[in-house]
């Protein structure tokens, strides 16, 4: 029996301002990115979730990819107008794995150059 990839989650920081001053009544770049992703063809096995802050303000807009029993990744310097295809490609490749480890050369170039963090899977230890 082969391991089938499980669903993945794409977290989008909706508070990212990309180091810009944004008037209170305008959407922040992170929110624009989230809305743009919701208006594209995100694969059904990838859930797009807004989050309040990923603490990467100096390199926003920021996303994270995570999934059960997978490594998680945080990527920055993203823009709704330029990087939707990059995000969708990277998220699809991530979701297709069982462990979250997409070979470096198979990642979109922007992901290779703008990885903020790689976090190991959570392993609950019996005490």
The first five atom37 places (N, CA, C, CB, O) and aatype in JSON, in Angstrom:
{
  "aatype": [20, 20, 20, 20, 20, 20, 20, 20, 20, 20, 20, 20, 20, 20, 20, 20, 20, 20, 20, 20, 20, 20, 20, 20, 20, 20, 20, 20, 20, 20, 20, 20, 20, 20, 20, 20, 20, 20, 20, 20, 20, 20, 20, 20, 20, 20, 20, 20, 20, 20, 20, 20, 20, 20, 20, 20, 20, 20, 20, 20, 20, 20, 20, 20, 20, 20, 20, 20, 20, 20, 20, 20, 20, 20, 20, 20, 20, 20, 20, 20, 20, 20, 20, 20, 20, 20, 20, 20, 20, 20, 20, 20, 20, 20, 20, 20, 20, 20, 20, 20, 20, 20, 20, 20, 20, 20, 20, 20, 20, 20, 20, 20, 20, 20, 20, 20, 20, 20, 20, 20, 20, 20, 20, 20, 20, 20, 20],
  "atom_mask": [
    [1, 1, 1, 1, 1],
    [1, 1, 1, 1, 1],
    [1, 1, 1, 1, 1],
    [1, 1, 1, 1, 1],
    [1, 1, 1, 1, 1],
    [1, 1, 1, 1, 1],
    [1, 1, 1, 1, 1],
    [1, 1, 1, 1, 1],
    [1, 1, 1, 1, 1],
    [1, 1, 1, 1, 1],
    [1, 1, 1, 1, 1],
    [1, 1, 1, 1, 1],
    [1, 1, 1, 1, 1],
    [1, 1, 1, 1, 1],
    [1, 1, 1, 1, 1],
    [1, 1, 1, 1, 1],
    [1, 1, 1, 1, 1],
    [1, 1, 1, 1, 1],
    [1, 1, 1, 1, 1],
    [1, 1, 1, 1, 1],
    [1, 1, 1, 1, 1],
    [1, 1, 1, 1, 1],
    [1, 1, 1, 1, 1],
    [1, 1, 1, 1, 1],
    [1, 1, 1, 1, 1],
    [1, 1, 1, 1, 1],
    [1, 1, 1, 1, 1],
    [1, 1, 1, 1, 1],
    [1, 1, 1, 1, 1],
    [1, 1, 1, 1, 1],
    [1, 1, 1, 1, 1],
    [1, 1, 1, 1, 1],
    [1, 1, 1, 1, 1],
    [1, 1, 1, 1, 1],
    [1, 1, 1, 1, 1],
    [1, 1, 1, 1, 1],
    [1, 1, 1, 1, 1],
    [1, 1, 1, 1, 1],
    [1, 1, 1, 1, 1],
    [1, 1, 1, 1, 1],
    [1, 1, 1, 1, 1],
    [1, 1, 1, 1, 1],
    [1, 1, 1, 1, 1],
    [1, 1, 1, 1, 1],
    [1, 1, 1, 1, 1],
    [1, 1, 1, 1, 1],
    [1, 1, 1, 1, 1],
    [1, 1, 1, 1, 1],
    [1, 1, 1, 1, 1],
    [1, 1, 1, 1, 1],
    [1, 1, 1, 1, 1],
    [1, 1, 1, 1, 1],
    [1, 1, 1, 1, 1],
    [1, 1, 1, 1, 1],
    [1, 1, 1, 1, 1],
    [1, 1, 1, 1, 1],
    [1, 1, 1, 1, 1],
    [1, 1, 1, 1, 1],
    [1, 1, 1, 1, 1],
    [1, 1, 1, 1, 1],
    [1, 1, 1, 1, 1],
    [1, 1, 1, 1, 1],
    [1, 1, 1, 1, 1],
    [1, 1, 1, 1, 1],
    [1, 1, 1, 1, 1],
    [1, 1, 1, 1, 1],
    [1, 1, 1, 1, 1],
    [1, 1, 1, 1, 1],
    [1, 1, 1, 1, 1],
    [1, 1, 1, 1, 1],
    [1, 1, 1, 1, 1],
    [1, 1, 1, 1, 1],
    [1, 1, 1, 1, 1],
    [1, 1, 1, 1, 1],
    [1, 1, 1, 1, 1],
    [1, 1, 1, 1, 1],
    [1, 1, 1, 1, 1],
    [1, 1, 1, 1, 1],
    [1, 1, 1, 1, 1],
    [1, 1, 1, 1, 1],
    [1, 1, 1, 1, 1],
    [1, 1, 1, 1, 1],
    [1, 1, 1, 1, 1],
    [1, 1, 1, 1, 1],
    [1, 1, 1, 1, 1],
    [1, 1, 1, 1, 1],
    [1, 1, 1, 1, 1],
    [1, 1, 1, 1, 1],
    [1, 1, 1, 1, 1],
    [1, 1, 1, 1, 1],
    [1, 1, 1, 1, 1],
    [1, 1, 1, 1, 1],
    [1, 1, 1, 1, 1],
    [1, 1, 1, 1, 1],
    [1, 1, 1, 1, 1],
    [1, 1, 1, 1, 1],
    [1, 1, 1, 1, 1],
    [1, 1, 1, 1, 1],
    [1, 1, 1, 1, 1],
    [1, 1, 1, 1, 1],
    [1, 1, 1, 1, 1],
    [1, 1, 1, 1, 1],
    [1, 1, 1, 1, 1],
    [1, 1, 1, 1, 1],
    [1, 1, 1, 1, 1],
    [1, 1, 1, 1, 1],
    [1, 1, 1, 1, 1],
    [1, 1, 1, 1, 1],
    [1, 1, 1, 1, 1],
    [1, 1, 1, 1, 1],
    [1, 1, 1, 1, 1],
    [1, 1, 1, 1, 1],
    [1, 1, 1, 1, 1],
    [1, 1, 1, 1, 1],
    [1, 1, 1, 1, 1],
    [1, 1, 1, 1, 1],
    [1, 1, 1, 1, 1],
    [1, 1, 1, 1, 1],
    [1, 1, 1, 1, 1],
    [1, 1, 1, 1, 1],
    [1, 1, 1, 1, 1],
    [1, 1, 1, 1, 1],
    [1, 1, 1, 1, 1],
    [1, 1, 1, 1, 1],
    [1, 1, 1, 1, 1],
    [1, 1, 1, 1, 1],
    [1, 1, 1, 1, 1]
  ],
  "atom_positions": [
    [[0.84, -1.18, 0.0], [0.0, 0.0, 0.0], [0.89, 1.24, 0.0], [-0.96, 0.0, 1.22], [1.77, 1.36, 0.85]],
    [[0.68, 2.16, -0.93], [1.5, 3.37, -1.02], [0.9, 4.48, -0.18], [1.65, 3.81, -2.47], [-0.31, 4.56, 0.0]],
    [[1.77, 5.33, 0.32], [1.32, 6.5, 1.06], [0.8, 7.54, 0.1], [2.45, 7.07, 1.94], [1.53, 7.98, -0.79]],
    [[-0.43, 7.94, 0.26], [-0.99, 9.01, -0.55], [-0.8, 10.33, 0.18], [-2.49, 8.76, -0.84], [-1.01, 10.41, 1.39]],
    [[-0.41, 11.37, -0.54], [-0.27, 12.68, 0.11], [-1.59, 13.14, 0.72], [0.24, 13.73, -0.9], [-2.66, 13.0, 0.12]],
    [[-1.49, 13.68, 1.91], [-2.65, 14.21, 2.6], [-2.84, 15.67, 2.2], [-2.49, 14.08, 4.15], [-1.96, 16.27, 1.59]],
    [[-3.99, 16.24, 2.54], [-4.19, 17.66, 2.26], [-3.11, 18.52, 2.93], [-5.59, 18.11, 2.73], [-2.5, 18.13, 3.92]],
    [[-2.91, 19.68, 2.37], [-1.95, 20.65, 2.92], [-2.68, 21.95, 3.2], [-0.74, 20.88, 1.94], [-3.78, 22.18, 2.69]],
    [[-2.05, 22.79, 4.01], [-2.63, 24.08, 4.34], [-1.66, 25.19, 3.96], [-2.98, 24.16, 5.85], [-0.47, 25.12, 4.25]],
    [[-2.18, 26.19, 3.3], [-1.43, 27.38, 2.9], [-1.91, 28.53, 3.77], [-1.62, 27.7, 1.36], [-3.03, 29.01, 3.62]],
    [[-1.05, 28.97, 4.7], [-1.38, 30.08, 5.58], [-0.9, 31.38, 4.93], [-0.73, 29.88, 6.99], [0.21, 31.45, 4.43]],
    [[-1.75, 32.38, 4.95], [-1.41, 33.67, 4.36], [-1.55, 34.74, 5.42], [-2.32, 33.98, 3.13], [-2.62, 34.92, 6.0]],
    [[-0.47, 35.46, 5.68], [-0.5, 36.57, 6.64], [-1.29, 37.72, 6.02], [0.94, 37.02, 7.04], [-0.85, 38.33, 5.04]],
    [[-2.44, 38.01, 6.58], [-3.28, 39.09, 6.04], [-2.92, 40.45, 6.63], [-4.75, 38.79, 6.3], [-3.47, 41.46, 6.21]],
    [[-2.03, 40.48, 7.6], [-1.6, 41.74, 8.21], [-0.34, 42.31, 7.57], [-1.37, 41.54, 9.69], [0.06, 43.43, 7.87]],
    [[0.3, 41.53, 6.67], [1.52, 42.0, 6.02], [1.28, 43.32, 5.3], [2.05, 40.94, 5.03], [0.28, 43.51, 4.61]],
    [[2.23, 44.22, 5.5], [2.14, 45.54, 4.86], [3.26, 45.75, 3.86], [2.17, 46.64, 5.9], [3.27, 46.76, 3.16]],
    [[4.18, 44.83, 3.79], [5.33, 44.94, 2.9], [6.1, 46.22, 3.18], [4.88, 44.91, 1.44], [6.56, 46.9, 2.26]],
    [[6.24, 46.53, 4.45], [6.95, 47.71, 4.96], [6.38, 49.02, 4.43], [8.41, 47.61, 4.6], [7.11, 50.0, 4.25]],
    [[5.09, 49.05, 4.19], [4.43, 50.25, 3.7], [3.47, 50.76, 4.76], [3.69, 49.99, 2.37], [2.94, 49.98, 5.55]],
    [[3.24, 52.06, 4.78], [2.18, 52.63, 5.6], [0.89, 52.51, 4.81], [2.49, 54.12, 6.0], [0.77, 53.03, 3.7]],
    [[-0.08, 51.82, 5.38], [-1.35, 51.59, 4.7], [-2.45, 52.26, 5.51], [-1.63, 50.05, 4.53], [-2.58, 52.0, 6.71]],
    [[-3.25, 53.12, 4.87], [-4.38, 53.73, 5.6], [-5.32, 52.64, 6.13], [-5.15, 54.7, 4.68], [-5.47, 51.58, 5.52]],
    [[-5.94, 52.91, 7.26], [-6.82, 51.94, 7.92], [-7.94, 51.43, 7.02], [-7.41, 52.55, 9.16], [-8.37, 50.28, 7.17]],
    [[-8.41, 52.24, 6.09], [-9.54, 51.84, 5.26], [-9.12, 51.11, 3.98], [-10.35, 53.06, 4.89], [-9.98, 50.77, 3.16]],
    [[-7.83, 50.87, 3.8], [-7.33, 50.14, 2.62], [-6.88, 48.75, 3.0], [-6.17, 50.91, 1.96], [-6.43, 48.51, 4.12]],
    [[-7.01, 47.83, 2.05], [-6.56, 46.45, 2.28], [-5.03, 46.42, 2.29], [-7.12, 45.49, 1.2], [-4.37, 47.04, 1.46]],
    [[-4.48, 45.69, 3.23], [-3.03, 45.51, 3.3], [-2.6, 44.54, 2.2], [-2.59, 44.98, 4.7], [-3.4, 43.72, 1.76]],
    [[-1.35, 44.61, 1.75], [-0.88, 43.69, 0.71], [-1.1, 42.22, 1.04], [0.59, 43.92, 0.46], [-1.39, 41.43, 0.15]],
    [[-0.98, 41.84, 2.32], [-1.22, 40.45, 2.7], [-2.67, 40.04, 2.49], [-0.84, 40.23, 4.15], [-2.96, 38.92, 2.07]],
    [[-3.58, 40.95, 2.77], [-5.01, 40.69, 2.54], [-5.3, 40.61, 1.04], [-5.88, 41.78, 3.2], [-6.1, 39.79, 0.6]],
    [[-4.65, 41.48, 0.28], [-4.8, 41.44, -1.19], [-4.32, 40.09, -1.72], [-4.01, 42.61, -1.86], [-4.96, 39.49, -2.58]],
    [[-3.2, 39.61, -1.2], [-2.66, 38.31, -1.61], [-3.65, 37.19, -1.26], [-1.3, 38.05, -0.94], [-3.93, 36.33, -2.09]],
    [[-4.16, 37.2, -0.04], [-5.13, 36.19, 0.39], [-6.36, 36.2, -0.53], [-5.57, 36.43, 1.85], [-6.79, 35.15, -1.0]],
    [[-6.91, 37.39, -0.8], [-8.09, 37.5, -1.67], [-7.78, 37.03, -3.08], [-8.59, 38.94, -1.7], [-8.62, 36.38, -3.71]],
    [[-6.61, 37.35, -3.59], [-6.22, 36.92, -4.94], [-6.14, 35.4, -5.0], [-4.87, 37.55, -5.35], [-6.58, 34.79, -5.97]],
    [[-5.57, 34.77, -3.97], [-5.5, 33.31, -3.94], [-6.89, 32.69, -3.9], [-4.68, 32.83, -2.73], [-7.13, 31.65, -4.52]],
    [[-7.8, 33.3, -3.18], [-9.18, 32.79, -3.12], [-9.92, 32.94, -4.44], [-9.95, 33.49, -2.03], [-10.94, 32.29, -4.65]],
    [[-9.42, 33.79, -5.32], [-10.05, 34.0, -6.63], [-9.31, 33.26, -7.74], [-10.1, 35.48, -6.95], [-9.52, 33.54, -8.92]],
    [[-8.47, 32.3, -7.37], [-7.77, 31.49, -8.36], [-8.18, 30.03, -8.18], [-6.22, 31.65, -8.23], [-8.97, 29.7, -7.3]],
    [[-7.62, 29.19, -9.01], [-7.92, 27.75, -8.94], [-6.93, 27.05, -8.03], [-7.89, 27.12, -10.35], [-6.0, 26.39, -8.49]],
    [[-7.13, 27.2, -6.74], [-6.3, 26.49, -5.77], [-6.74, 25.03, -5.78], [-6.42, 27.13, -4.33], [-7.93, 24.75, -5.7]],
    [[-5.78, 24.1, -5.88], [-6.17, 22.69, -5.87], [-7.0, 22.35, -4.62], [-4.92, 21.78, -5.93], [-6.74, 22.88, -3.54]],
    [[-8.0, 21.47, -4.77], [-8.9, 21.17, -3.66], [-8.21, 20.57, -2.44], [-9.96, 20.24, -4.13], [-8.74, 20.67, -1.33]],
    [[-7.05, 19.96, -2.6], [-6.34, 19.35, -1.47], [-5.51, 20.38, -0.7], [-5.43, 18.23, -1.97], [-4.79, 20.02, 0.23]],
    [[-5.61, 21.66, -1.08], [-4.88, 22.72, -0.39], [-5.88, 23.71, 0.18], [-3.88, 23.44, -1.35], [-6.65, 24.33, -0.55]],
    [[-5.86, 23.84, 1.49], [-6.76, 24.78, 2.17], [-6.01, 26.09, 2.38], [-7.26, 24.2, 3.54], [-4.91, 26.1, 2.94]],
    [[-6.59, 27.19, 1.93], [-6.0, 28.52, 2.11], [-6.63, 29.14, 3.36], [-6.23, 29.44, 0.85], [-7.85, 29.27, 3.47]],
    [[-5.77, 29.52, 4.31], [-6.22, 30.03, 5.6], [-5.59, 31.38, 5.9], [-5.9, 29.02, 6.71], [-4.36, 31.51, 5.83]],
    [[-6.39, 32.4, 6.23], [-5.8, 33.68, 6.64], [-5.31, 33.57, 8.08], [-6.84, 34.83, 6.5], [-5.94, 32.93, 8.91]],
    [[-4.18, 34.21, 8.36], [-3.66, 34.29, 9.73], [-3.32, 35.74, 10.03], [-2.41, 33.37, 9.92], [-3.02, 36.52, 9.12]],
    [[-3.37, 36.11, 11.29], [-3.16, 37.49, 11.7], [-1.73, 37.98, 11.54], [-3.58, 37.66, 13.12], [-1.51, 39.13, 11.16]],
    [[-0.75, 37.14, 11.82], [0.63, 37.61, 11.72], [1.58, 36.41, 11.72], [0.97, 38.58, 12.86], [1.43, 35.5, 12.54]],
    [[2.54, 36.42, 10.83], [3.59, 35.4, 10.8], [4.93, 35.98, 11.24], [3.71, 34.8, 9.38], [5.97, 35.34, 11.07]],
    [[4.91, 37.18, 11.81], [6.12, 37.83, 12.37], [7.28, 37.88, 11.41], [6.55, 37.1, 13.62], [8.42, 37.59, 11.77]],
    [[6.99, 38.25, 10.19], [8.03, 38.39, 9.17], [7.83, 39.72, 8.44], [8.0, 37.19, 8.17], [7.96, 39.79, 7.21]],
    [[7.52, 40.74, 9.19], [7.14, 42.03, 8.63], [8.21, 42.64, 7.71], [6.83, 43.0, 9.74], [7.87, 43.3, 6.73]],
    [[9.46, 42.42, 8.02], [10.51, 43.02, 7.2], [10.66, 42.34, 5.84], [11.84, 42.97, 7.93], [11.3, 42.88, 4.94]],
    [[10.06, 41.14, 5.7], [10.16, 40.43, 4.43], [8.79, 39.94, 3.97], [11.11, 39.25, 4.56], [8.68, 38.9, 3.33]],
    [[7.74, 40.71, 4.29], [6.38, 40.34, 3.88], [6.19, 40.68, 2.42], [5.31, 41.05, 4.74], [7.01, 41.4, 1.86]],
    [[5.17, 40.22, 1.81], [4.1, 39.36, 2.26], [4.62, 37.94, 2.51], [2.95, 39.35, 1.25], [5.55, 37.48, 1.85]],
    [[3.99, 37.27, 3.47], [4.5, 35.99, 3.94], [3.42, 34.93, 3.92], [5.07, 36.14, 5.33], [2.26, 35.18, 4.24]],
    [[3.85, 33.71, 3.53], [2.97, 32.54, 3.58], [3.69, 31.43, 4.32], [2.56, 32.08, 2.13], [4.9, 31.48, 4.53]],
    [[2.93, 30.43, 4.72], [3.51, 29.22, 5.29], [2.77, 28.02, 4.7], [3.44, 29.22, 6.86], [1.57, 28.1, 4.44]],
    [[3.49, 26.94, 4.51], [2.9, 25.68, 4.06], [3.09, 24.66, 5.16], [3.54, 25.19, 2.71], [4.18, 24.51, 5.71]],
    [[2.0, 23.95, 5.5], [2.1, 22.93, 6.53], [1.12, 21.8, 6.22], [1.82, 23.53, 7.93], [0.17, 21.96, 5.46]],
    [[1.39, 20.66, 6.83], [0.52, 19.51, 6.68], [0.88, 18.45, 7.7], [0.59, 18.95, 5.26], [1.98, 18.46, 8.25]],
    [[-0.04, 17.54, 7.92], [0.17, 16.48, 8.9], [1.4, 15.66, 8.54], [-1.07, 15.57, 8.98], [1.58, 15.24, 7.4]],
    [[2.25, 15.45, 9.54], [3.46, 14.63, 9.41], [4.43, 15.17, 8.36], [3.08, 13.21, 9.05], [5.22, 14.41, 7.8]],
    [[4.38, 16.48, 8.1], [5.25, 17.11, 7.11], [6.11, 18.19, 7.75], [4.41, 17.71, 5.97], [5.78, 18.74, 8.8]],
    [[7.21, 18.47, 7.09], [7.98, 19.66, 7.39], [7.12, 20.85, 6.99], [9.36, 19.66, 6.66], [6.36, 20.77, 6.03]],
    [[7.25, 21.96, 7.7], [6.54, 23.2, 7.37], [7.56, 24.21, 6.85], [5.77, 23.78, 8.61], [8.73, 24.18, 7.23]],
    [[7.12, 25.09, 5.97], [7.99, 26.11, 5.39], [7.32, 27.47, 5.48], [8.32, 25.77, 3.92], [6.1, 27.59, 5.37]],
    [[8.14, 28.51, 5.67], [7.67, 29.89, 5.66], [8.42, 30.6, 4.54], [7.91, 30.59, 7.06], [9.65, 30.53, 4.46]],
    [[7.67, 31.29, 3.68], [8.25, 32.0, 2.54], [7.83, 33.46, 2.58], [7.82, 31.36, 1.2], [6.71, 33.79, 2.98]],
    [[8.74, 34.35, 2.18], [8.46, 35.77, 2.21], [8.7, 36.46, 0.89], [9.27, 36.42, 3.25], [8.99, 35.83, -0.13]],
    [[8.57, 37.79, 0.93], [8.78, 38.66, -0.23], [7.85, 38.3, -1.38], [10.22, 38.58, -0.7], [8.27, 38.26, -2.54]],
    [[6.6, 38.05, -1.06], [5.63, 37.67, -2.09], [4.71, 38.85, -2.41], [4.79, 36.46, -1.62], [4.48, 39.73, -1.58]],
    [[4.21, 38.85, -3.63], [3.36, 39.93, -4.12], [2.2, 39.32, -4.9], [4.16, 40.94, -5.0], [2.41, 38.44, -5.73]],
    [[0.98, 39.77, -4.63], [-0.2, 39.22, -5.29], [-0.14, 39.38, -6.81], [-1.45, 39.9, -4.75], [-0.58, 38.5, -7.54]],
    [[0.4, 40.49, -7.28], [0.44, 40.74, -8.72], [1.5, 39.91, -9.44], [0.68, 42.21, -8.97], [1.36, 39.61, -10.62]],
    [[2.56, 39.53, -8.73], [3.67, 38.84, -9.37], [3.79, 37.36, -9.07], [4.92, 39.5, -8.98], [4.35, 36.61, -9.88]],
    [[3.28, 36.9, -7.93], [3.66, 35.58, -7.45], [2.53, 34.56, -7.28], [4.34, 35.73, -6.18], [2.76, 33.52, -6.67]],
    [[1.34, 34.82, -7.79], [0.26, 33.84, -7.6], [0.63, 32.49, -8.21], [-1.04, 34.36, -8.24], [0.45, 31.45, -7.57]],
    [[1.14, 32.49, -9.43], [1.51, 31.23, -10.07], [2.63, 30.52, -9.31], [1.94, 31.47, -11.52], [2.62, 29.3, -9.19]],
    [[3.58, 31.28, -8.8], [4.68, 30.72, -8.01], [4.13, 30.05, -6.74], [5.71, 31.83, -7.63], [4.53, 28.94, -6.41]],
    [[3.23, 30.73, -6.06], [2.65, 30.19, -4.83], [1.86, 28.92, -5.13], [1.74, 31.23, -4.15], [1.99, 27.92, -4.42]],
    [[1.05, 28.95, -6.17], [0.26, 27.78, -6.52], [1.14, 26.6, -6.94], [-0.72, 28.11, -7.65], [0.87, 25.46, -6.56]],
    [[2.18, 26.87, -7.7], [3.11, 25.81, -8.08], [3.8, 25.22, -6.86], [4.16, 26.34, -9.08], [3.85, 24.0, -6.69]],
    [[4.34, 26.09, -6.01], [5.04, 25.62, -4.81], [4.12, 24.87, -3.86], [5.66, 26.79, -4.09], [4.51, 23.84, -3.31]],
    [[2.9, 25.36, -3.68], [1.95, 24.69, -2.79], [1.54, 23.33, -3.36], [0.7, 25.57, -2.58], [1.39, 22.37, -2.61]],
    [[1.37, 23.25, -4.66], [1.0, 21.98, -5.29], [2.12, 20.95, -5.16], [0.67, 22.19, -6.78], [1.87, 19.78, -4.87]],
    [[3.35, 21.39, -5.36], [4.48, 20.47, -5.2], [4.6, 20.02, -3.75], [5.8, 21.13, -5.65], [4.88, 18.85, -3.48]],
    [[4.39, 20.94, -2.82], [4.43, 20.6, -1.4], [3.34, 19.58, -1.07], [4.26, 21.88, -0.52], [3.61, 18.57, -0.43]],
    [[2.12, 19.82, -1.51], [1.0, 18.94, -1.2], [1.22, 17.55, -1.78], [-0.29, 19.54, -1.73], [0.74, 16.56, -1.22]],
    [[1.93, 17.45, -2.89], [2.17, 16.15, -3.54], [3.17, 15.28, -2.78], [2.67, 16.38, -4.95], [3.34, 14.1, -3.11]],
    [[3.82, 15.85, -1.78], [4.78, 15.06, -1.0], [4.08, 14.45, 0.21], [5.97, 15.95, -0.54], [3.01, 14.9, 0.63]],
    [[4.69, 13.4, 0.77], [4.16, 12.82, 2.0], [4.85, 13.39, 3.22], [4.3, 11.3, 1.98], [4.35, 13.28, 4.34]],
    [[6.04, 14.01, 3.02], [6.82, 14.53, 4.14], [7.07, 16.04, 4.08], [8.14, 13.82, 4.2], [7.68, 16.6, 4.99]],
    [[6.6, 16.7, 3.03], [6.8, 18.14, 2.88], [8.13, 18.52, 2.27], [6.69, 18.79, 4.2], [8.38, 19.71, 2.06]],
    [[8.97, 17.56, 1.97], [10.3, 17.85, 1.45], [10.3, 17.81, -0.08], [11.33, 16.84, 2.01], [10.44, 16.75, -0.69]],
    [[10.14, 18.98, -0.68], [10.25, 19.12, -2.13], [11.73, 19.31, -2.43], [9.37, 20.32, -2.68], [12.35, 20.21, -1.86]],
    [[12.32, 18.51, -3.3], [13.73, 18.71, -3.63], [14.0, 20.16, -4.02], [14.17, 17.75, -4.77], [13.22, 20.78, -4.74]],
    [[15.13, 20.69, -3.54], [15.46, 22.1, -3.72], [15.33, 22.53, -5.18], [16.87, 22.36, -3.22], [14.74, 23.57, -5.46]],
    [[15.87, 21.77, -6.1], [15.84, 22.15, -7.52], [14.44, 22.1, -8.13], [16.74, 21.24, -8.31], [14.21, 22.68, -9.2]],
    [[13.51, 21.43, -7.47], [12.14, 21.34, -7.97], [11.23, 22.43, -7.4], [11.57, 19.97, -7.64], [10.08, 22.55, -7.8]],
    [[11.75, 23.21, -6.47], [10.97, 24.32, -5.91], [11.01, 25.5, -6.87], [11.52, 24.73, -4.5], [11.99, 25.68, -7.59]],
    [[9.94, 26.3, -6.89], [10.0, 27.52, -7.7], [11.19, 28.37, -7.23], [8.65, 28.33, -7.58], [11.54, 28.38, -6.05]],
    [[11.81, 29.07, -8.16], [13.0, 29.87, -7.84], [12.74, 30.84, -6.69], [13.46, 30.64, -9.08], [13.59, 31.0, -5.82]],
    [[11.58, 31.47, -6.69], [11.29, 32.42, -5.6], [11.3, 31.72, -4.25], [9.92, 33.11, -5.84], [11.76, 32.29, -3.27]],
    [[10.8, 30.5, -4.18], [10.82, 29.74, -2.93], [12.25, 29.41, -2.52], [9.99, 28.46, -3.08], [12.58, 29.45, -1.34]],
    [[13.1, 29.08, -3.48], [14.5, 28.75, -3.16], [15.21, 29.96, -2.55], [15.25, 28.27, -4.42], [16.03, 29.8, -1.65]],
    [[14.9, 31.16, -3.04], [15.61, 32.36, -2.62], [14.95, 33.09, -1.45], [15.74, 33.29, -3.78], [15.56, 34.0, -0.88]],
    [[13.73, 32.72, -1.08], [12.99, 33.47, -0.07], [12.38, 32.58, 1.01], [11.9, 34.27, -0.73], [11.31, 32.87, 1.53]],
    [[13.08, 31.5, 1.34], [12.64, 30.64, 2.43], [13.09, 31.28, 3.74], [13.22, 29.18, 2.29], [14.28, 31.5, 3.95]],
    [[12.15, 31.56, 4.6], [12.42, 32.2, 5.88], [12.72, 31.15, 6.95], [11.23, 33.07, 6.31], [13.6, 31.33, 7.78]],
    [[11.97, 30.05, 6.92], [12.15, 29.01, 7.94], [11.67, 27.67, 7.41], [11.41, 29.37, 9.24], [10.77, 27.59, 6.57]],
    [[12.29, 26.62, 7.93], [11.87, 25.24, 7.69], [11.73, 24.61, 9.07], [12.92, 24.44, 6.77], [12.67, 24.61, 9.86]],
    [[10.54, 24.08, 9.35], [10.22, 23.61, 10.69], [9.9, 22.11, 10.63], [9.02, 24.4, 11.29], [9.08, 21.69, 9.82]],
    [[10.55, 21.31, 11.48], [10.29, 19.86, 11.42], [8.87, 19.51, 11.85], [11.29, 19.12, 12.31], [8.21, 20.29, 12.54]],
    [[8.41, 18.33, 11.42], [7.08, 17.9, 11.82], [6.97, 17.75, 13.33], [6.73, 16.59, 11.15], [7.95, 17.43, 14.01]],
    [[5.8, 17.98, 13.85], [5.55, 17.83, 15.28], [5.49, 16.34, 15.59], [4.23, 18.55, 15.71], [4.72, 15.59, 14.99]],
    [[6.29, 15.94, 16.54], [6.27, 14.56, 17.02], [5.95, 14.6, 18.5], [7.64, 13.83, 16.76], [6.73, 15.11, 19.31]],
    [[4.8, 14.07, 18.85], [4.39, 14.07, 20.25], [5.09, 12.91, 20.95], [2.84, 13.95, 20.37], [4.99, 11.76, 20.55]],
    [[5.79, 13.26, 22.02], [6.54, 12.26, 22.78], [5.72, 11.82, 23.99], [7.91, 12.83, 23.23], [5.11, 12.64, 24.68]],
    [[5.72, 10.53, 24.24], [5.11, 10.03, 25.48], [6.01, 10.38, 26.64], [4.87, 8.49, 25.41], [7.23, 10.22, 26.56]],
    [[5.43, 10.85, 27.71], [6.2, 11.26, 28.88], [6.14, 10.17, 29.94], [5.68, 12.58, 29.44], [6.73, 10.33, 31.01]]
  ]
}
